[in-house]
Coordinates of C-alpha atoms in Angstrom, one line a residue:
M898 CA 14.7 -3.2 42.8
C899 CA 12.6 -1.0 41.4
G900 CA 11.4 2.1 43.3
I901 CA 8.0 3.4 43.8
V902 CA 6.8 7.0 44.8
G903 CA 3.0 8.2 45.2
Y904 CA 1.2 11.2 46.5
I905 CA -1.8 12.2 47.3
G906 CA -2.6 16.4 48.7
Y907 CA -3.1 19.1 48.2
R908 CA -0.1 20.3 46.4
D909 CA 0.7 19.9 43.0
A910 CA 2.2 16.0 42.4
Y911 CA 4.1 15.5 39.4
P912 CA 7.4 17.5 40.7
I913 CA 7.4 15.5 44.3
V914 CA 6.4 12.5 42.3
I915 CA 9.6 13.3 40.3
K916 CA 11.6 14.4 42.7
G917 CA 11.2 10.7 44.3
L918 CA 12.3 9.5 41.5
H919 CA 15.4 11.1 40.8
R920 CA 16.3 10.2 44.6
L921 CA 15.3 6.2 44.1
E922 CA 17.0 6.3 40.8
Y923 CA 19.7 4.0 42.9
R924 CA 17.2 1.3 43.4
G925 CA 16.5 0.9 39.3
Y926 CA 16.9 3.5 36.5
D927 CA 16.7 1.6 33.1
S928 CA 12.6 3.4 32.5
S929 CA 10.7 5.3 33.8
G930 CA 6.9 6.8 34.7
V931 CA 4.1 8.3 36.5
A932 CA 0.2 8.1 36.1
L933 CA -1.5 11.0 37.4
I934 CA -4.8 11.9 38.0
D935 CA -6.9 15.4 37.2
K936 CA -9.8 15.3 35.2
D937 CA -8.6 11.8 33.7
L938 CA -6.1 9.6 34.8
K939 CA -2.6 10.1 32.5
V940 CA 0.2 8.2 32.4
Y941 CA 3.5 9.0 30.9
K942 CA 6.5 6.6 30.7
K943 CA 9.7 6.3 28.9
A944 CA 12.9 3.8 28.7
G945 CA 15.8 5.4 29.9
K946 CA 16.6 7.7 33.3
V947 CA 14.3 9.7 35.0
A948 CA 16.0 12.6 33.2
D949 CA 14.8 11.3 29.6
L950 CA 11.0 10.9 31.2
E951 CA 11.2 14.3 32.7
K952 CA 12.2 15.8 28.4
F953 CA 9.6 13.3 26.7
A954 CA 7.1 14.7 29.6
E955 CA 7.9 18.7 28.3
G956 CA 4.4 19.9 27.7
L957 CA 2.2 17.4 28.2
N958 CA -0.5 18.2 31.2
T959 CA 0.9 17.1 34.4
K960 CA -1.1 18.8 36.7
G961 CA -3.0 16.7 39.1
T962 CA -2.9 16.5 43.4
I963 CA -2.5 12.5 42.8
G964 CA 0.1 10.7 41.5
M965 CA 2.6 8.3 41.5
G966 CA 5.6 6.9 39.7
H967 CA 7.9 4.3 38.6
T968 CA 11.8 4.1 38.5
R969 CA 12.5 0.6 37.2
W970 CA 14.9 -2.4 37.7
A971 CA 14.3 -5.2 34.6
T972 CA 13.0 -8.4 35.8
H973 CA 9.9 -9.3 33.3
G974 CA 10.7 -8.0 30.4
A975 CA 13.3 -6.2 28.8
P976 CA 14.0 -2.4 29.7
S977 CA 11.6 -0.6 26.7
D978 CA 9.1 2.5 27.0
R979 CA 5.7 -0.5 26.6
N980 CA 7.3 -2.7 29.3
S981 CA 7.8 0.9 32.0
H982 CA 5.2 1.2 34.8
P983 CA 2.6 2.3 35.7
H984 CA 0.6 -0.3 33.9
S985 CA -3.0 -0.2 32.9
S986 CA -6.0 -2.2 33.1
G987 CA -8.3 -3.7 29.8
N988 CA -10.3 -0.8 30.6
R989 CA -7.6 1.7 31.0
K990 CA -9.3 2.4 34.7
L991 CA -6.9 0.9 36.7
T992 CA -3.3 1.5 36.8
I993 CA 0.0 0.1 39.0
I994 CA 3.2 0.5 40.0
H995 CA 4.7 -3.1 41.3
N996 CA 8.5 -3.2 43.1
G997 CA 8.8 -7.1 43.2
I998 CA 8.3 -10.4 41.1
I999 CA 4.4 -12.2 41.1
E1000 CA 6.0 -16.2 40.6
N1001 CA 2.6 -17.5 39.7
Y1002 CA 2.1 -14.4 37.0
A1003 CA 2.5 -17.3 33.6
T1004 CA -0.6 -19.4 35.0
I1005 CA -2.2 -16.4 35.3
K1006 CA -2.0 -14.5 32.7
E1007 CA -2.9 -17.5 30.9
A1008 CA -6.0 -17.8 32.3
L1009 CA -6.9 -14.2 31.9
L1010 CA -6.2 -14.8 28.1
A1011 CA -8.6 -17.2 28.3
K1012 CA -11.0 -15.0 29.0
G1013 CA -10.5 -12.7 26.5
H1014 CA -7.6 -10.0 28.2
I1015 CA -4.8 -8.3 26.0
F1016 CA -2.2 -7.7 27.5
L1017 CA 0.7 -4.9 26.4
S1018 CA 3.9 -5.7 27.6
D1019 CA 5.7 -8.6 28.8
T1020 CA 5.6 -8.0 32.6
D1021 CA 4.0 -9.7 35.7
T1022 CA 3.2 -6.3 37.2
E1023 CA 0.1 -5.7 33.9
V1024 CA -1.0 -9.3 34.6
L1025 CA -1.8 -8.5 38.3
V1026 CA -3.5 -4.9 37.3
H1027 CA -5.4 -6.4 34.9
L1028 CA -6.5 -9.6 38.1
I1029 CA -8.3 -6.8 39.7
E1030 CA -10.1 -5.5 36.8
D1031 CA -11.3 -9.4 36.4
I1032 CA -12.4 -9.6 39.6
Q1033 CA -14.1 -6.3 39.7
Q1034 CA -15.8 -7.5 37.0
E1035 CA -16.9 -11.0 37.4
T1036 CA -17.8 -10.3 41.6
R1037 CA -18.9 -6.6 41.4
L1038 CA -16.6 -5.8 44.4
D1039 CA -15.7 -2.4 44.9
L1040 CA -12.0 -1.5 43.8
R1041 CA -10.7 -2.1 47.7
E1042 CA -11.9 -5.1 48.0
A1043 CA -11.0 -6.3 45.2
V1044 CA -7.3 -5.6 45.2
R1045 CA -7.3 -7.8 48.2
V1046 CA -8.9 -11.1 46.4
A1047 CA -6.4 -10.3 44.3
L1048 CA -3.4 -10.2 46.4
N1049 CA -4.8 -13.4 48.0
K1050 CA -4.2 -15.1 44.7
V1051 CA -0.7 -13.7 44.0
I1052 CA 2.6 -15.4 44.9
G1053 CA 5.7 -13.9 45.3
A1054 CA 6.6 -10.7 46.4
Y1055 CA 5.6 -7.1 46.1
A1056 CA 5.3 -3.3 46.8
I1057 CA 2.3 -2.2 44.9
V1058 CA 0.9 1.2 44.4
I1059 CA -2.9 1.7 42.6
M1060 CA -4.9 4.2 41.0
C1061 CA -8.0 4.0 39.7
A1062 CA -9.5 7.2 37.2
D1063 CA -13.1 6.8 38.8
D1064 CA -12.0 7.8 42.3
H1065 CA -9.9 10.9 42.3
D1066 CA -8.9 11.0 46.2
Q1067 CA -7.7 7.3 47.0
L1068 CA -4.3 5.7 46.1
I1069 CA -3.9 1.6 47.5
A1070 CA -0.8 0.5 48.4
A1071 CA 0.4 -3.0 49.5
R1072 CA 3.6 -5.0 50.5
K1073 CA 5.0 -8.4 51.0
G1074 CA 8.6 -9.1 51.0
S1075 CA 9.3 -5.7 49.6
P1076 CA 9.3 -2.3 51.5
M1077 CA 6.9 0.5 52.0
V1078 CA 6.9 3.4 53.6
I1079 CA 3.5 6.0 53.9
G1080 CA 4.9 9.7 54.8
V1081 CA 2.3 11.4 57.1
G1082 CA 1.7 15.2 56.7
K1083 CA -1.0 18.0 57.3
G1084 CA -4.0 16.5 54.5
E1085 CA -1.7 14.8 52.7
Y1086 CA 0.3 11.4 52.8
F1087 CA 3.7 10.1 50.4
V1088 CA 4.2 6.5 49.6
A1089 CA 7.7 5.4 48.4
S1090 CA 9.8 2.3 48.8
D1091 CA 11.9 4.2 51.1
A1092 CA 12.6 7.6 52.9
T1093 CA 14.5 9.5 50.9
P1094 CA 11.6 11.4 49.0
I1095 CA 9.6 11.8 52.3
V1096 CA 12.3 13.4 54.2
E1097 CA 11.7 16.6 53.1
F1098 CA 8.0 16.8 53.3
T1099 CA 7.6 15.2 57.0
K1100 CA 9.4 13.5 59.5
N1101 CA 6.5 11.9 60.8
V1102 CA 6.4 7.6 58.9
I1103 CA 4.7 4.6 58.8
Y1104 CA 6.7 1.2 57.6
L1105 CA 3.5 -1.3 56.1
N1106 CA 3.9 -4.5 57.4
D1107 CA 4.2 -7.5 55.3
N1108 CA 0.8 -8.8 54.0
E1109 CA -1.0 -5.1 55.4
I1110 CA -2.9 -3.0 52.3
A1111 CA -3.2 1.3 53.1
Y1112 CA -6.4 2.7 51.7
I1113 CA -5.2 6.5 51.8
R1114 CA -7.3 9.4 50.6
R1115 CA -6.6 13.0 51.4
E1116 CA -7.8 13.4 55.2
D1117 CA -7.7 9.3 56.2
L1118 CA -5.8 6.2 56.3
L1119 CA -7.0 3.0 56.5
I1120 CA -4.7 0.1 57.3
K1121 CA -6.3 -3.6 57.0
N1122 CA -4.7 -7.3 56.5
I1123 CA -4.7 -9.2 53.9
D1124 CA -6.9 -10.8 55.9
N1125 CA -9.4 -7.7 56.6
T1126 CA -8.8 -7.3 60.1
V1127 CA -8.3 -3.1 60.7
Q1128 CA -4.1 -3.4 62.2
T1129 CA -2.9 0.4 64.2
P1130 CA -0.3 1.7 62.6
Y1131 CA 2.9 2.6 64.6
I1132 CA 4.0 5.9 63.8
Q1133 CA 7.8 7.3 63.9
E1134 CA 10.0 9.8 63.7
L1135 CA 12.7 9.6 60.9
D1136 CA 16.1 10.5 62.0
L1137 CA 17.1 11.3 58.7
K1138 CA 18.5 14.8 57.2
L1139 CA 17.7 16.6 53.8
E1140 CA 21.6 17.3 53.5
M1141 CA 22.0 13.7 53.8
L1142 CA 20.2 12.9 50.5
E1143 CA 22.9 15.5 48.1
K1144 CA 26.3 15.2 46.3
G1145 CA 27.2 18.4 48.9
G1146 CA 30.0 19.4 46.0
Y1147 CA 31.1 16.1 45.6
E1148 CA 30.7 15.0 41.7
H1149 CA 29.3 12.1 42.9
F1150 CA 27.7 10.2 45.3
M1151 CA 30.3 7.7 45.3
L1152 CA 33.2 9.8 46.1
K1153 CA 30.9 11.7 48.8
E1154 CA 30.5 8.1 50.6
I1155 CA 34.0 7.4 50.3
Y1156 CA 35.6 10.1 52.1
E1157 CA 32.4 10.3 54.9
Q1158 CA 34.1 7.2 56.1
P1159 CA 35.6 9.0 59.2
R1160 CA 32.4 10.6 59.7
S1161 CA 30.3 7.1 59.1
I1162 CA 32.9 4.7 61.1
R1163 CA 32.7 7.0 64.6
D1164 CA 29.2 6.9 64.0
C1165 CA 28.9 3.7 64.2
M1166 CA 31.2 3.4 67.2
R1167 CA 29.6 6.2 69.4
G1168 CA 28.3 5.1 72.4
R1169 CA 29.4 1.6 71.8
I1170 CA 33.2 1.4 72.9
Y1171 CA 34.6 3.2 76.4
P1172 CA 38.6 2.4 75.8
Q1173 CA 39.7 3.3 78.9
L1174 CA 37.0 1.0 80.6
G1175 CA 38.2 -1.6 77.9
K1176 CA 34.3 -2.0 76.7
V1177 CA 31.7 -2.7 74.4
Q1178 CA 28.3 -2.0 74.9
L1179 CA 26.1 -3.1 72.1
G1180 CA 22.3 -2.7 73.3
G1181 CA 20.5 -4.4 70.6
I1182 CA 22.2 -7.5 71.6
K1183 CA 22.2 -7.4 75.7
E1184 CA 19.5 -9.4 76.0
Y1185 CA 21.0 -12.4 74.7
V1186 CA 24.3 -12.5 76.8
E1187 CA 23.8 -15.6 78.4
K1188 CA 23.4 -17.2 74.3
L1189 CA 26.3 -15.6 73.5
K1190 CA 28.4 -17.2 76.2
N1191 CA 27.8 -21.2 75.9
I1192 CA 27.1 -20.1 71.7
D1193 CA 28.7 -23.2 69.6
R1194 CA 28.6 -21.9 65.9
I1195 CA 27.4 -18.3 64.2
I1196 CA 26.2 -18.7 60.7
I1197 CA 26.8 -14.8 58.8
I1198 CA 24.8 -14.2 55.8
A1199 CA 25.0 -12.1 53.2
C1200 CA 25.1 -11.5 49.4
G1201 CA 27.9 -9.5 47.7
T1202 CA 29.6 -6.3 49.9
S1203 CA 27.8 -7.6 53.3
W1204 CA 29.1 -10.9 52.2
H1205 CA 32.6 -10.0 52.1
A1206 CA 32.2 -7.9 55.3
G1207 CA 31.2 -10.8 56.7
L1208 CA 34.7 -13.0 56.1
V1209 CA 36.1 -9.8 57.6
G1210 CA 34.2 -10.9 61.0
E1211 CA 34.6 -14.7 60.5
Y1212 CA 38.4 -13.8 61.2
L1213 CA 38.1 -11.4 63.9
I1214 CA 34.8 -13.7 65.6
E1215 CA 37.2 -16.6 65.7
E1216 CA 40.6 -14.6 66.9
Y1217 CA 39.2 -13.1 69.8
A1218 CA 36.1 -14.9 70.7
R1219 CA 37.3 -18.4 69.8
V1220 CA 34.0 -19.1 68.1
S1221 CA 33.4 -21.1 65.2
V1222 CA 32.5 -19.3 62.5
E1223 CA 30.5 -20.1 58.8
V1224 CA 30.1 -17.2 56.6
E1225 CA 27.1 -18.3 53.8
Y1226 CA 25.8 -16.9 51.2
A1227 CA 22.5 -16.0 51.5
S1228 CA 21.4 -16.6 47.5
E1229 CA 22.6 -20.1 48.2
F1230 CA 21.9 -21.1 51.8
R1231 CA 18.5 -22.0 51.8
Y1232 CA 19.0 -24.3 48.7
R1233 CA 21.3 -26.8 50.2
N1234 CA 19.8 -28.0 53.2
P1235 CA 21.7 -26.0 55.5
I1236 CA 22.4 -27.9 59.3
I1237 CA 21.1 -25.5 61.6
T1238 CA 20.1 -25.8 65.6
E1239 CA 18.2 -23.7 68.3
K1240 CA 22.1 -23.7 69.2
D1241 CA 23.1 -21.7 66.7
L1242 CA 23.2 -17.8 66.1
V1243 CA 23.0 -17.1 63.0
I1244 CA 23.8 -13.7 61.5
A1245 CA 22.4 -11.5 58.5
I1246 CA 24.3 -9.0 57.3
S1247 CA 22.5 -6.5 54.7
Q1248 CA 22.9 -2.3 54.7
S1249 CA 19.2 -2.0 52.9
G1250 CA 17.4 -4.4 55.2
E1251 CA 15.7 -5.6 52.3
T1252 CA 17.6 -8.3 50.6
A1253 CA 15.2 -11.3 49.4
D1254 CA 18.1 -14.2 49.7
T1255 CA 18.9 -13.2 53.1
M1256 CA 15.4 -12.9 54.1
A1257 CA 15.0 -15.9 52.9
A1258 CA 17.6 -17.3 54.4
L1259 CA 17.0 -15.5 57.3
E1260 CA 13.0 -17.2 57.4
L1261 CA 14.3 -20.7 57.3
A1262 CA 16.9 -20.2 60.3
K1263 CA 14.1 -18.8 62.5
E1264 CA 11.9 -21.9 61.0
K1265 CA 15.2 -24.0 62.9
G1266 CA 15.0 -22.2 65.6
A1267 CA 17.9 -20.6 65.8
T1268 CA 18.6 -17.9 67.3
I1269 CA 19.1 -14.6 64.6
F1270 CA 20.3 -10.9 64.2
G1271 CA 21.3 -8.3 62.1
I1272 CA 23.5 -6.4 61.1
C1273 CA 21.8 -3.2 59.4
N1274 CA 21.6 0.6 58.0
V1275 CA 18.4 1.1 57.2
V1276 CA 15.7 2.2 60.7
G1277 CA 12.6 0.3 60.1
A1278 CA 13.9 -2.2 57.1
S1279 CA 12.0 -5.5 57.4
I1280 CA 15.0 -7.7 58.4
P1281 CA 15.4 -5.5 61.4
R1282 CA 11.6 -5.9 61.8
I1283 CA 12.1 -10.0 61.6
T1284 CA 15.8 -10.7 64.1
D1285 CA 15.6 -11.4 67.3
A1286 CA 18.0 -8.8 67.9
G1287 CA 20.8 -7.1 65.9
V1288 CA 22.9 -3.7 66.1
Y1289 CA 22.5 -1.1 62.9
T1290 CA 25.3 0.3 61.4
H1291 CA 24.2 4.5 61.3
A1292 CA 26.3 4.9 58.1
G1293 CA 23.5 7.2 56.6
P1294 CA 22.3 7.0 53.4
E1295 CA 24.2 5.6 50.7
I1296 CA 23.2 6.4 47.0
G1297 CA 25.3 5.4 45.3
V1298 CA 24.7 1.9 43.7
A1299 CA 29.0 0.6 44.6
S1300 CA 28.9 0.1 48.5
T1301 CA 32.0 2.1 50.2
K1302 CA 31.1 3.5 53.7
A1303 CA 28.1 0.6 54.2
F1304 CA 31.5 -2.0 54.1
T1305 CA 33.6 -0.2 56.2
A1306 CA 30.5 0.5 58.8
Q1307 CA 29.4 -3.4 58.8
V1308 CA 33.4 -4.2 59.4
T1309 CA 33.2 -1.8 62.1
V1310 CA 30.2 -3.5 64.1
L1311 CA 31.4 -6.9 63.3
T1312 CA 34.5 -6.0 65.3
L1313 CA 32.7 -4.5 67.6
M1314 CA 30.6 -7.6 67.9
A1315 CA 33.8 -9.9 67.7
F1316 CA 35.0 -8.2 71.2
Y1317 CA 31.9 -7.8 72.8
I1318 CA 31.1 -11.5 72.0
A1319 CA 35.1 -11.8 73.5
Q1320 CA 33.9 -9.9 76.5
Q1321 CA 31.0 -12.1 77.5
R1322 CA 32.7 -15.4 76.8
G1323 CA 36.5 -14.1 78.9
T1324 CA 38.5 -14.8 75.7
I1325 CA 40.2 -11.5 75.8
T1326 CA 41.9 -9.9 79.1
Q1327 CA 41.2 -6.4 80.6
S1328 CA 44.8 -5.4 79.3
K1329 CA 44.0 -6.3 75.9
L1330 CA 41.0 -5.1 75.4
V1331 CA 41.8 -1.9 76.8
E1332 CA 44.7 -1.7 74.0
Y1333 CA 42.6 -2.9 71.1
L1334 CA 39.6 -0.1 71.3
T1335 CA 41.9 2.3 72.2
E1336 CA 43.3 1.8 68.8
L1337 CA 40.2 0.8 67.8
N1338 CA 38.7 4.7 68.4
Q1339 CA 41.6 6.3 66.6
I1340 CA 40.3 4.4 63.1
P1341 CA 38.6 7.8 61.9
E1342 CA 40.8 9.8 62.2
L1343 CA 43.7 7.4 60.4
V1344 CA 41.0 6.8 57.4
E1345 CA 41.3 10.4 57.1
R1346 CA 44.9 9.8 56.4
A1347 CA 44.0 7.4 54.0
L1348 CA 42.0 9.4 52.0
Q1349 CA 45.2 11.6 51.9
S1350 CA 46.6 9.6 48.9
N1351 CA 43.8 10.5 47.0
E1352 CA 45.6 12.2 43.9
H1353 CA 48.2 9.7 44.1
V1354 CA 45.9 6.9 44.1
K1355 CA 44.7 9.0 40.6
E1356 CA 47.8 9.0 39.1
I1357 CA 47.7 5.2 39.1
A1358 CA 44.5 4.7 38.4
A1359 CA 45.6 6.6 34.9
K1360 CA 48.2 4.0 34.1
F1361 CA 45.8 0.9 34.7
K1362 CA 42.6 2.7 32.8
D1363 CA 42.8 0.3 29.5
S1364 CA 43.3 -2.7 31.6
T1365 CA 40.8 -6.0 30.7
N1366 CA 41.7 -7.5 34.0
C1367 CA 43.1 -7.8 37.7
L1368 CA 43.7 -9.7 40.5
F1369 CA 43.5 -9.1 43.6
L1370 CA 45.6 -10.8 46.7
G1371 CA 46.0 -10.7 50.0
R1372 CA 46.3 -12.9 53.5
G1373 CA 44.7 -13.0 56.2
N1374 CA 41.8 -10.8 57.0
A1375 CA 43.2 -9.2 54.3
F1376 CA 42.2 -11.7 51.9
P1377 CA 38.5 -10.4 52.0
V1378 CA 39.8 -6.6 51.3
A1379 CA 41.1 -8.0 48.4
L1380 CA 37.9 -9.5 47.2
E1381 CA 36.1 -5.8 48.4
G1382 CA 38.4 -4.5 46.0
A1383 CA 38.4 -6.6 42.7
L1384 CA 34.0 -6.2 43.5
K1385 CA 34.4 -2.6 43.8
L1386 CA 36.6 -2.3 40.2
K1387 CA 34.1 -4.9 38.0
E1388 CA 31.2 -3.6 39.5
I1389 CA 31.6 0.6 38.7
S1390 CA 34.2 0.1 35.5
Y1391 CA 33.7 -2.7 34.0
I1392 CA 37.1 -4.5 34.3
H1393 CA 37.2 -8.4 35.0
A1394 CA 38.7 -8.2 38.2
E1395 CA 39.3 -11.3 41.3
G1396 CA 40.4 -11.5 44.3
Y1397 CA 42.7 -14.7 45.1
P1398 CA 43.9 -15.3 49.3
A1399 CA 47.6 -14.8 48.0
A1400 CA 49.2 -18.3 48.6
E1401 CA 46.3 -19.5 45.9
M1402 CA 47.5 -17.4 43.0
K1403 CA 49.9 -20.7 42.1
H1404 CA 47.5 -22.9 42.0
G1405 CA 46.1 -21.3 39.1
P1406 CA 45.8 -17.7 38.4
I1407 CA 49.4 -17.0 38.1
A1408 CA 48.7 -18.8 34.5
L1409 CA 47.0 -15.8 33.9
I1410 CA 49.7 -12.8 34.7
D1411 CA 52.3 -11.3 32.0
D1412 CA 53.4 -8.3 31.3
E1413 CA 49.6 -6.3 30.9
M1414 CA 48.3 -7.6 34.1
P1415 CA 48.0 -5.4 37.2
V1416 CA 48.0 -7.0 40.2
V1417 CA 47.2 -5.4 43.8
F1418 CA 48.5 -6.6 46.9
I1419 CA 47.6 -5.7 51.0
A1420 CA 51.2 -6.4 51.5
T1421 CA 50.6 -4.4 55.1
H1422 CA 53.3 -5.0 57.5
H1423 CA 52.3 -7.9 59.9
S1424 CA 52.2 -11.4 60.6
S1425 CA 51.7 -12.5 57.1
Y1426 CA 54.1 -10.2 55.9
E1427 CA 57.1 -12.1 54.3
K1428 CA 54.9 -14.5 52.5
V1429 CA 53.3 -11.6 50.7
I1430 CA 56.8 -10.4 49.7
S1431 CA 57.8 -13.7 48.1
N1432 CA 53.9 -13.5 46.0
I1433 CA 55.1 -10.4 44.8
Q1434 CA 58.4 -11.9 43.3
E1435 CA 56.7 -14.4 42.1
V1436 CA 54.7 -11.6 40.1
K1437 CA 57.4 -9.6 39.5
A1438 CA 59.2 -12.5 37.9
R1439 CA 57.1 -13.1 35.7
K1440 CA 56.4 -9.5 34.2
G1441 CA 53.2 -8.9 36.2
H1442 CA 52.6 -5.0 36.9
V1443 CA 52.7 -4.5 41.2
I1444 CA 50.1 -2.0 43.3
A1445 CA 51.1 -2.4 47.1
I1446 CA 48.9 -1.1 49.6
V1447 CA 51.8 -1.3 52.3
T1448 CA 52.0 0.0 55.9
E1449 CA 53.5 3.5 55.7
G1450 CA 57.9 3.8 56.1
D1451 CA 57.2 0.5 54.2
V1452 CA 60.6 -0.4 52.6
D1453 CA 60.7 -3.8 51.0
V1454 CA 57.7 -3.8 49.1
K1455 CA 59.1 -0.5 48.2
A1456 CA 61.8 -1.8 46.3
M1457 CA 60.1 -4.4 44.3
A1458 CA 56.7 -2.9 43.6
D1459 CA 55.7 -1.2 40.8
Y1460 CA 53.9 1.5 42.7
V1461 CA 52.9 1.6 46.1
I1462 CA 50.3 3.8 48.6
E1463 CA 50.7 4.0 51.6
I1464 CA 48.4 3.6 54.7
P1465 CA 48.9 4.6 58.5
Q1466 CA 50.3 1.7 60.3
T1467 CA 47.6 0.0 62.7
A1468 CA 47.0 -3.0 64.5
E1469 CA 46.3 -6.3 62.2
A1470 CA 42.5 -6.5 63.0
F1471 CA 41.6 -2.9 61.8
V1472 CA 43.6 -3.5 58.7
P1473 CA 40.8 -3.6 56.6
L1474 CA 39.1 -0.6 57.5
L1475 CA 41.8 1.6 56.2
A1476 CA 43.4 -0.8 53.4
T1477 CA 39.9 -0.7 51.2
I1478 CA 40.2 3.3 51.9
P1479 CA 43.2 3.5 48.7
L1480 CA 41.0 0.6 46.9
Q1481 CA 37.7 2.3 46.7
L1482 CA 39.6 5.2 45.7
L1483 CA 41.3 3.1 42.6
A1484 CA 38.3 1.8 41.3
Y1485 CA 36.7 5.0 41.4
H1486 CA 39.2 6.8 39.8
I1487 CA 39.1 3.5 37.1
A1488 CA 35.4 3.8 36.7
V1489 CA 36.0 8.0 36.1
M1490 CA 38.6 7.8 33.8
R1491 CA 36.5 5.3 31.2
G1492 CA 33.8 7.2 31.3
C1493 CA 31.7 4.9 33.6
N1494 CA 28.5 5.9 35.6
V1495 CA 30.2 5.2 38.7
D1496 CA 26.8 6.2 41.1
Q1497 CA 24.5 4.2 38.8
P1498 CA 26.7 1.0 36.4
R1499 CA 24.5 -0.8 34.1
N1500 CA 22.9 -3.3 35.2
L1501 CA 23.0 -2.9 39.0
A1502 CA 20.8 -1.9 41.4
K1503 CA 21.2 -0.8 45.8
S1504 CA 18.9 -3.1 46.7
V1505 CA 18.2 -6.7 45.5
T1506 CA 14.6 -6.9 46.4
V1507 CA 14.0 -9.8 44.2
E1508 CA 15.7 -13.7 44.0

């Protein structure tokens, strides 16, 4: 959830750390801080954005070739200067930054208070650095061993970096349940929550595994596990370009990422579909073909936008592969004693690959013997490493907190998986596969056409920017699109919005409709078209304002809706990939007109790495 960056080497650390914090700000942005060592240890921290920290540090001593920084999404303790990281030990010699939650911090804190420790914040993180200090004082262990002993005493998730005022040549980093990557340079090392702060300086990285501790010096790196056994690190090369992390002339990352979807969908399909042959090839799961042929049930687990993608996957897999699918909220899955057997396939969907609830649900499924697949965007993330197999989405970095291209990439992968499983099980004819894959191959171009509605959507947004509520309605696989459209609007514009199956409107939500209520329908010309027209008439009879997403050339809906947004004709299976585009644009423009920070909406963070 929080963002961590550290540096040790021959360069000035502060500019590297600050630039890294800006790149990690999507992980949290309610406060930030840095720690640097020159002749002594200096800690500067401030509530607010990283820009506020920079302003605060102007004119202060920021020299030093070893340093670390943190941008926070608050868990324990409200956003404030005193709760900002880094946190220091009582003797001010140790300082720590932390992503995660120490679940037993209250018990440890009580014991430390009894020993005379004084705490300056409300955070669980400060308790950990005091615990390390206490172990050193009582046992005379060196810092490395004191950190290891302390981590054996804590319960929870963490990615931490520690510096010591008495050692100007060491960073200590460790992880359990929260991501941590180490960049390897010549005479220098970088530490971060993900690779975005590192790619500018080195392509060579090591992804720390759970329960590993890295002892980092300028010319040396030693990794041990928490049991003190030396580990052999695997260095891999980043497939990430610096320009992917810049706005590229767009006003916001979110708008850039909306417009990147023709490319991201194409990249997701590249090398995986052969339309003329009527063939889908998914190398990441090919070893499980026999399992897929005989599977009785698929359980999809995810959170937020990824859960909506999973719902689209349910429609597609059941329709074409004829396998029963259940879509579960990962945050609830493990708390209701779910029935899982070794005959089940569990598919976890997570953009970051670090979602704490999804990882916990996966561990439960693994314990019960299920085969587990992952759908993830980030190479080297935790979920791809704990699953049996999976498929990367290849959407590229997504910096905007409200997910856009990650959603359509996930839907694309699920579409490919639906046809792949159908292909293996023989539930679809070769001629139909040729037909569908030929049309799927055209989706990137159709998305480009859908994006041409931007100015028209902007005009509609101006009409509804002051609304306080909004309904999104769809049938079939357009229902998850309605859910996603509602989520986008509420996430970034703070307008209350709800998505429903269109048929459910008259079972309650219709009571909300009056002449102030905008209602967005996904009303494309497919199997439920006539039913949706009836639902639109019900809204119009109650003076609601109808915004309809329709197929190009539509006549009937256009005659009754207040506003229509056309998308290109496509097969019903692929409607989610096109209908999503104008809903993303609508939410974006309304939020901008309301003066909201669309890239960093309040109270949210990109990766939810804590429960």
